[in-house]
């Protein structure tokens, strides 16, 4: 399921101008994000952590289909958070419902790195069993 939530504003974000990498923990899987992956969103906002994960065969739980209407896609951006768009009020409202919230918490479907640096993203423990590589 994916689509658009008509009740929230599309987050403001700058899409990357050059390639960068996202390392997913604890699996320690690194993916390179290139322009060819930023044409059409699979799930969540175009260029979001969820979108990139899905395009690289990594499954992050996303019950609402990436439209900022749940908190199941909660991730922790361990490095490079400053290169990501600011969380909107809608994202913050949903994040408050997420277990294990911390200062680096974001919704993977709304968090869009600008590509100025590589980032490290931790998938929280309650979501880990769902992380798998699809071949
Ligand atoms: S998938 Fe529901 S808020 Fe991100």
PDB file of C-alpha atoms in Angstrom, residues 70-125:
ATOM      1  CA  UNK A  70       1.493   5.590  11.729  1.00  0.00           C
ATOM      2  CA  UNK A  71       4.845   5.254  13.462  1.00  0.00           C
ATOM      3  CA  UNK A  72       5.888   1.774  12.399  1.00  0.00           C
ATOM      4  CA  UNK A  73       8.673   3.101  10.137  1.00  0.00           C
ATOM      5  CA  UNK A  74      10.473   4.685  13.097  1.00  0.00           C
ATOM      6  CA  UNK A  75      14.251   4.638  12.590  1.00  0.00           C
ATOM      7  CA  UNK A  76      17.169   6.268  14.362  1.00  0.00           C
ATOM      8  CA  UNK A  77      19.561   8.314  12.250  1.00  0.00           C
ATOM      9  CA  UNK A  78      22.863   7.644  14.065  1.00  0.00           C
ATOM     10  CA  UNK A  79      25.042   9.737  11.718  1.00  0.00           C
ATOM     11  CA  UNK A  80      24.240  12.450   9.204  1.00  0.00           C
ATOM     12  CA  UNK A  81      20.946  13.652  10.644  1.00  0.00           C
ATOM     13  CA  UNK A  82      21.990  17.227   9.863  1.00  0.00           C
ATOM     14  CA  UNK A  83      21.876  16.393   6.151  1.00  0.00           C
ATOM     15  CA  UNK A  84      18.217  15.337   6.363  1.00  0.00           C
ATOM     16  CA  UNK A  85      15.157  17.530   5.962  1.00  0.00           C
ATOM     17  CA  UNK A  86      13.585  18.872   9.127  1.00  0.00           C
ATOM     18  CA  UNK A  87      10.763  16.832  10.584  1.00  0.00           C
ATOM     19  CA  UNK A  88       7.377  18.411   9.913  1.00  0.00           C
ATOM     20  CA  UNK A  89       4.792  18.943  12.629  1.00  0.00           C
ATOM     21  CA  UNK A  90       2.854  15.995  11.219  1.00  0.00           C
ATOM     22  CA  UNK A  91       5.928  13.757  11.453  1.00  0.00           C
ATOM     23  CA  UNK A  92       6.627  14.899  15.013  1.00  0.00           C
ATOM     24  CA  UNK A  93       3.017  14.149  15.969  1.00  0.00           C
ATOM     25  CA  UNK A  94       3.321  10.599  14.634  1.00  0.00           C
ATOM     26  CA  UNK A  95       6.774  10.079  16.129  1.00  0.00           C
ATOM     27  CA  UNK A  96       5.393  10.773  19.581  1.00  0.00           C
ATOM     28  CA  UNK A  97       3.502   7.482  19.249  1.00  0.00           C
ATOM     29  CA  UNK A  98       6.664   5.484  18.506  1.00  0.00           C
ATOM     30  CA  UNK A  99       8.253   3.339  21.215  1.00  0.00           C
ATOM     31  CA  UNK A 100      11.894   4.010  22.084  1.00  0.00           C
ATOM     32  CA  UNK A 101      11.857   7.601  20.902  1.00  0.00           C
ATOM     33  CA  UNK A 102      15.184   9.487  21.018  1.00  0.00           C
ATOM     34  CA  UNK A 103      16.617  12.753  19.677  1.00  0.00           C
ATOM     35  CA  UNK A 104      17.736  11.097  16.433  1.00  0.00           C
ATOM     36  CA  UNK A 105      14.372   9.415  15.812  1.00  0.00           C
ATOM     37  CA  UNK A 106      12.706   9.947  12.444  1.00  0.00           C
ATOM     38  CA  UNK A 107       9.981   8.366  10.366  1.00  0.00           C
ATOM     39  CA  UNK A 108      11.763   6.575   7.514  1.00  0.00           C
ATOM     40  CA  UNK A 109       9.001   7.527   5.085  1.00  0.00           C
ATOM     41  CA  UNK A 110       9.406  11.262   5.765  1.00  0.00           C
ATOM     42  CA  UNK A 111      13.154  11.608   6.384  1.00  0.00           C
ATOM     43  CA  UNK A 112      14.917  12.687   3.179  1.00  0.00           C
ATOM     44  CA  UNK A 113      18.724  13.033   3.181  1.00  0.00           C
ATOM     45  CA  UNK A 114      20.122  15.748   0.912  1.00  0.00           C
ATOM     46  CA  UNK A 115      23.133  13.623  -0.029  1.00  0.00           C
ATOM     47  CA  UNK A 116      25.794  16.011   1.251  1.00  0.00           C
ATOM     48  CA  UNK A 117      27.132  13.237   3.480  1.00  0.00           C
ATOM     49  CA  UNK A 118      26.817   9.522   4.058  1.00  0.00           C
ATOM     50  CA  UNK A 119      24.370   8.566   6.786  1.00  0.00           C
ATOM     51  CA  UNK A 120      23.956   5.694   9.240  1.00  0.00           C
ATOM     52  CA  UNK A 121      20.450   4.486  10.098  1.00  0.00           C
ATOM     53  CA  UNK A 122      19.542   2.058  12.856  1.00  0.00           C
ATOM     54  CA  UNK A 123      16.437  -0.046  12.529  1.00  0.00           C
ATOM     55  CA  UNK A 124      15.085  -0.358  16.110  1.00  0.00           C
ATOM     56  CA  UNK A 125      14.917  -3.796  17.689  1.00  0.00           C
TER      57      UNK A 125
END
